[in-house]
XYZ file of C-alpha atoms in Angstrom:
377
model
C 0.772 43.890 -14.048
C 2.481 45.522 -11.264
C 4.268 44.339 -8.234
C 1.573 44.511 -5.647
C -0.485 41.522 -8.260
C 2.458 40.035 -9.254
C 3.003 39.429 -5.448
C -0.215 38.315 -5.003
C -0.139 35.259 -7.270
C 1.054 31.577 -6.602
C 5.086 31.150 -6.379
C 4.802 28.782 -9.132
C 2.995 31.471 -11.402
C 5.684 33.782 -9.959
C 8.759 31.857 -11.599
C 8.668 33.089 -15.376
C 11.919 30.556 -15.699
C 11.158 26.755 -15.019
C 12.138 23.961 -16.187
C 10.218 21.328 -18.129
C 11.019 17.939 -19.057
C 11.447 19.493 -22.743
C 13.293 22.649 -21.758
C 13.365 25.978 -19.797
C 10.142 27.635 -19.841
C 9.603 31.049 -20.557
C 6.904 32.229 -19.057
C 6.143 35.894 -18.009
C 2.674 36.589 -20.136
C 0.363 34.543 -18.390
C -3.327 33.930 -19.473
C -5.276 32.370 -21.430
C -8.594 32.609 -23.877
C -8.968 29.187 -25.068
C -10.183 27.788 -22.042
C -9.404 23.973 -22.610
C -10.513 21.632 -19.408
C -7.055 19.832 -19.327
C -5.009 23.217 -19.023
C -1.582 22.692 -17.036
C -2.455 26.313 -16.107
C -4.567 24.637 -13.744
C -1.580 23.663 -11.974
C -0.085 26.268 -11.274
C -3.092 28.504 -9.627
C -3.906 30.427 -12.855
C -6.960 29.050 -14.628
C -9.211 32.300 -13.826
C -6.151 34.315 -15.412
C -8.129 34.341 -18.945
C -6.138 37.326 -20.774
C -2.669 37.399 -21.179
C -0.781 39.958 -19.209
C 3.017 40.604 -18.547
C 5.036 40.214 -15.879
C 7.421 42.075 -17.521
C 9.175 43.143 -20.623
C 10.379 41.369 -23.276
C 13.607 42.259 -22.778
C 13.714 41.382 -18.902
C 12.701 37.887 -19.426
C 15.322 37.040 -22.141
C 17.799 38.750 -19.611
C 16.670 36.671 -16.495
C 16.509 33.326 -18.810
C 20.319 33.421 -20.908
C 20.959 34.384 -17.516
C 19.710 31.849 -15.058
C 21.901 28.936 -13.577
C 19.696 25.973 -15.577
C 20.662 27.853 -19.034
C 23.334 26.281 -21.033
C 24.173 28.098 -24.461
C 23.960 25.828 -27.333
C 22.672 23.298 -25.324
C 19.828 23.935 -23.320
C 16.332 23.339 -25.081
C 14.022 25.874 -24.674
C 9.924 26.220 -24.348
C 8.591 29.934 -25.547
C 5.075 30.261 -23.516
C 3.972 26.653 -22.544
C 2.958 26.843 -19.691
C 0.722 29.777 -18.780
C -0.374 31.301 -22.373
C -0.811 31.078 -25.899
C 1.792 32.327 -28.193
C 0.117 33.315 -31.403
C -3.105 34.824 -29.183
C -3.264 38.383 -31.272
C -1.800 40.473 -28.003
C 1.263 37.630 -27.501
C 2.172 37.323 -30.518
C 4.218 40.251 -30.397
C 5.885 38.708 -27.642
C 7.054 35.996 -29.161
C 8.378 37.102 -31.870
C 10.383 39.930 -30.075
C 11.797 36.878 -27.447
C 12.862 35.190 -30.233
C 14.446 37.788 -32.280
C 16.829 39.223 -29.047
C 17.472 35.073 -28.440
C 18.917 34.933 -32.362
C 20.748 37.885 -32.470
C 22.604 36.700 -29.440
C 23.883 33.973 -32.121
C 22.151 31.482 -29.839
C 21.692 28.021 -31.603
C 19.463 26.515 -28.821
C 16.575 24.535 -30.267
C 13.314 26.579 -29.374
C 9.809 25.125 -29.399
C 7.056 26.970 -29.762
C 3.540 24.983 -28.910
C 0.701 26.577 -30.302
C -3.127 25.279 -31.480
C -3.861 28.873 -33.124
C -4.449 30.142 -36.380
C -0.911 31.567 -38.049
C -0.412 33.887 -40.772
C 1.125 33.720 -44.523
C 3.870 36.711 -42.731
C 4.603 34.537 -39.858
C 6.633 32.507 -42.534
C 8.999 34.943 -43.252
C 9.030 36.532 -40.350
C 10.294 33.033 -38.872
C 12.903 32.286 -41.816
C 14.694 35.572 -40.801
C 15.921 34.178 -37.439
C 19.319 32.998 -38.819
C 21.021 30.828 -35.429
C 17.845 29.468 -33.419
C 16.614 25.634 -34.399
C 13.214 27.080 -34.082
C 10.155 24.278 -33.631
C 6.506 24.885 -34.532
C 4.427 22.470 -32.582
C 0.731 22.111 -33.609
C -1.477 21.012 -30.919
C -4.259 18.855 -32.454
C -6.624 16.729 -30.662
C -9.465 16.154 -33.192
C -11.343 16.490 -29.916
C -15.167 18.124 -30.764
C -16.831 18.542 -27.246
C -16.539 21.743 -26.648
C -17.137 21.703 -22.304
C -13.397 19.764 -23.041
C -11.782 22.416 -25.845
C -14.005 25.220 -26.873
C -11.393 25.962 -28.938
C -11.708 23.924 -32.421
C -8.391 21.724 -33.864
C -9.311 22.959 -37.002
C -7.537 25.530 -37.257
C -4.448 23.952 -35.607
C -4.605 21.349 -38.183
C -4.519 24.357 -41.006
C -2.245 26.476 -39.324
C 0.483 22.851 -39.505
C -0.583 22.529 -43.667
C 0.328 27.356 -44.160
C 3.801 26.431 -42.072
C 4.453 23.241 -43.304
C 3.849 24.159 -46.824
C 7.372 26.352 -48.059
C 9.818 23.954 -49.680
C 12.582 26.390 -47.969
C 12.338 27.452 -44.398
C 14.415 27.468 -41.387
C 11.789 26.161 -38.631
C 10.658 22.590 -38.662
C 7.263 21.944 -37.783
C 5.355 18.694 -35.799
C 1.998 17.725 -35.087
C 1.361 17.462 -31.754
C -1.046 14.945 -31.239
C -2.816 15.458 -28.187
C -3.954 14.807 -25.298
C -5.451 11.356 -26.966
C -8.537 10.098 -24.781
C -10.544 7.259 -23.954
C -13.581 7.507 -25.949
C -13.195 11.599 -26.370
C -11.116 10.969 -29.710
C -9.529 7.690 -29.692
C -12.140 6.193 -33.122
C -10.296 5.167 -36.089
C -11.999 8.267 -37.756
C -10.391 10.233 -35.735
C -7.057 8.458 -35.931
C -6.631 8.603 -40.078
C -7.902 12.304 -39.762
C -4.480 12.421 -37.397
C -2.896 9.938 -39.826
C -3.649 12.112 -42.892
C -2.706 15.443 -41.140
C 0.874 14.106 -39.886
C 1.532 14.299 -43.581
C 1.737 17.683 -43.534
C 4.850 18.043 -40.845
C 8.562 17.055 -40.451
C 7.747 14.695 -37.633
C 4.812 13.576 -35.221
C 4.825 13.173 -31.640
C 1.437 11.370 -29.844
C 0.941 11.667 -26.388
C -2.092 11.453 -23.806
C -3.640 13.625 -20.821
C -1.875 15.326 -18.216
C -4.796 14.123 -15.109
C -3.788 16.544 -12.230
C -5.775 16.356 -9.115
C -6.707 20.138 -9.932
C -7.889 18.979 -13.610
C -9.889 16.229 -11.635
C -11.761 18.502 -9.533
C -12.007 21.153 -12.275
C -14.039 18.209 -14.564
C -16.064 17.314 -11.396
C -17.111 21.061 -10.807
C -18.579 21.571 -14.428
C -20.279 18.280 -15.419
C -17.468 17.051 -17.870
C -17.205 13.407 -18.134
C -14.073 11.627 -16.127
C -11.560 9.976 -18.265
C -10.137 7.600 -15.544
C -11.048 6.687 -12.397
C -7.451 7.898 -10.638
C -5.046 11.058 -11.514
C -1.505 10.644 -11.679
C 1.885 12.196 -12.015
C 2.748 11.089 -15.739
C 0.633 11.213 -18.833
C -1.471 8.941 -19.410
C -1.799 6.637 -22.905
C -3.497 3.181 -22.224
C -1.549 0.332 -23.671
C -4.493 -0.421 -26.116
C -4.720 2.426 -27.532
C -0.986 3.107 -28.164
C -1.607 -0.105 -29.690
C -3.870 1.503 -32.563
C -2.155 4.525 -32.701
C 0.861 2.427 -33.604
C -1.298 -0.020 -36.512
C -2.858 3.410 -38.110
C 0.680 4.981 -38.360
C 2.869 1.735 -39.136
C 3.423 3.246 -42.455
C 4.694 6.258 -41.304
C 8.686 6.689 -40.829
C 8.216 9.885 -38.720
C 6.146 8.810 -35.799
C 7.480 9.438 -32.230
C 6.410 8.652 -28.709
C 8.842 11.600 -27.233
C 8.832 15.451 -27.802
C 12.524 15.545 -27.703
C 12.407 12.917 -30.089
C 10.413 14.073 -32.794
C 12.277 17.670 -32.655
C 15.326 16.066 -32.769
C 14.433 14.430 -35.878
C 13.598 17.207 -37.283
C 16.249 19.406 -37.174
C 18.817 15.858 -38.041
C 19.899 15.550 -34.864
C 20.552 13.274 -32.265
C 17.759 13.525 -29.348
C 18.805 15.549 -26.727
C 17.164 14.144 -24.148
C 19.079 11.013 -24.805
C 16.318 8.118 -24.672
C 18.574 6.160 -26.810
C 19.483 3.927 -24.255
C 15.439 2.891 -23.301
C 15.975 0.563 -26.962
C 12.394 -0.543 -26.868
C 11.621 3.778 -27.258
C 12.819 3.269 -30.406
C 11.380 0.332 -32.079
C 9.400 3.102 -34.075
C 12.037 5.244 -34.951
C 13.432 5.128 -38.889
C 16.988 3.853 -39.447
C 18.888 6.885 -40.161
C 17.357 8.718 -36.735
C 18.317 5.510 -34.594
C 22.449 5.371 -35.910
C 22.371 9.281 -35.379
C 21.242 8.838 -31.434
C 23.665 5.865 -31.369
C 26.519 7.869 -32.589
C 25.438 10.359 -30.023
C 25.086 7.639 -27.020
C 27.543 8.459 -24.016
C 27.151 6.605 -20.963
C 28.842 8.887 -18.083
C 30.258 8.000 -15.081
C 28.987 9.002 -11.563
C 31.585 11.478 -11.585
C 30.837 12.614 -14.606
C 27.036 13.111 -12.868
C 28.782 14.815 -10.120
C 30.575 17.312 -12.238
C 27.781 19.010 -13.902
C 25.849 19.004 -10.941
C 28.375 20.746 -8.324
C 27.066 24.337 -10.116
C 23.719 23.837 -8.867
C 23.784 24.273 -5.090
C 20.153 22.069 -4.703
C 22.234 19.046 -5.946
C 24.559 19.412 -2.562
C 22.734 16.093 -1.988
C 22.590 14.108 -4.656
C 23.940 10.888 -4.998
C 24.247 7.989 -7.785
C 22.071 5.295 -7.150
C 22.822 3.515 -10.719
C 24.165 3.257 -13.904
C 23.280 1.463 -17.301
C 22.842 1.952 -20.827
C 19.710 3.036 -20.105
C 19.514 6.000 -17.692
C 21.422 7.355 -14.705
C 18.924 7.188 -11.495
C 19.847 9.710 -8.562
C 18.241 10.444 -5.323
C 18.875 13.508 -3.138
C 16.841 15.875 -5.844
C 13.969 17.752 -3.578
C 12.764 19.102 -6.943
C 12.371 17.842 -10.672
C 14.164 20.801 -12.102
C 18.035 19.816 -11.632
C 17.526 16.766 -12.871
C 15.970 18.168 -16.468
C 19.491 20.020 -16.474
C 21.575 16.924 -15.707
C 19.540 15.733 -18.575
C 20.454 18.137 -21.085
C 23.778 18.302 -19.957
C 24.828 15.000 -20.224
C 22.683 14.116 -23.473
C 21.733 11.180 -21.525
C 18.356 10.270 -19.596
C 18.592 10.585 -15.459
C 15.976 9.359 -13.224
C 14.858 9.595 -9.627
C 14.342 6.407 -7.838
C 11.326 8.011 -6.287
C 9.517 8.011 -9.507
C 11.088 4.778 -11.290
C 10.037 4.362 -15.616
C 9.049 0.937 -15.795
C 10.151 -0.988 -19.128
C 7.442 -0.327 -21.735
C 5.021 1.934 -20.175
C 7.903 4.828 -22.285
C 7.631 6.844 -18.783
C 4.082 7.050 -18.828
C 1.800 6.530 -16.220
C 0.780 3.102 -14.930
C -3.600 3.337 -16.019
C -4.593 1.416 -18.578
C -1.785 -1.468 -18.658
C -1.874 -5.186 -18.311
C 1.367 -4.923 -16.166
C 0.227 -2.120 -13.975
C -3.247 -3.990 -13.029
C -1.748 -7.219 -12.147
C -0.383 -5.553 -10.059
């Protein structure tokens, strides 16, 4: 993409390295042809970009990532092409491997999350197994949604890719069934839940989550006559209480179901949760005992001084104030945007919440929509 065209992109789209909750996200390839109605690209002003285009070379992009002020070698989890394209589209696939191999040649041991719903090939197994240092996790987005207005690209492709990539007994990468988005009335029948449970047997771990239903996505639904799943939009993902309980009931005999992406990824690699969720104990009531022990051993409650010491390298955290510290989380104020908070969270291995966006007990950091306690307020 030439400089003039890049300049016309929305400001956030020009930011090829951006912190998101589960990792520092690299997105120098933008544009996707899969057309999922709920795609996060709506919120970045990129929905009309339906063919992948590179903003810079892979070499330049990796340099920008590893030299970014938020990147910590061997610590910061990285997400690859999770915001603006599909990493295994034919035109994007070479860039995905180029970035992975460049990072691996630097002997970095960071988590790298690659989220896909596309068709993978047997030779992908061999190429991924050649990576020696990175902790790579393939997260296969699967919903079972068959309404082509919502999800034109069939979920069966992701299901078959998950089975293929999980099959080798010896492999260095890990696989996660990324069961999302769960939407009442769309893919929550008993048959849908049973199919996901059966598919989960192929993965190293399963994480379930709901729909990001932002204003831009709701506007697209309305403009295109797609049934609106909720009356309101929300900043966080929506998983109604009754739907979560049905998922837990369906997976009652599973030992590898998680509510949070970082929990599933960490479990798959035999490591404690890098997002430090352990203090929020109601999140952990479905975790296997072995994982609880790992996370308990790594759980360290930071002091006010610890938090300020980590934050001092960030100019945008100059106004940071620590409002409260408990076993559950540190609550802070004074951050104008979310990204510094994610940096603090990964540097400390401990939950850091913004006082403006409180986490309610048993809501698991999700939207209030669909929870009885919220309706009563």
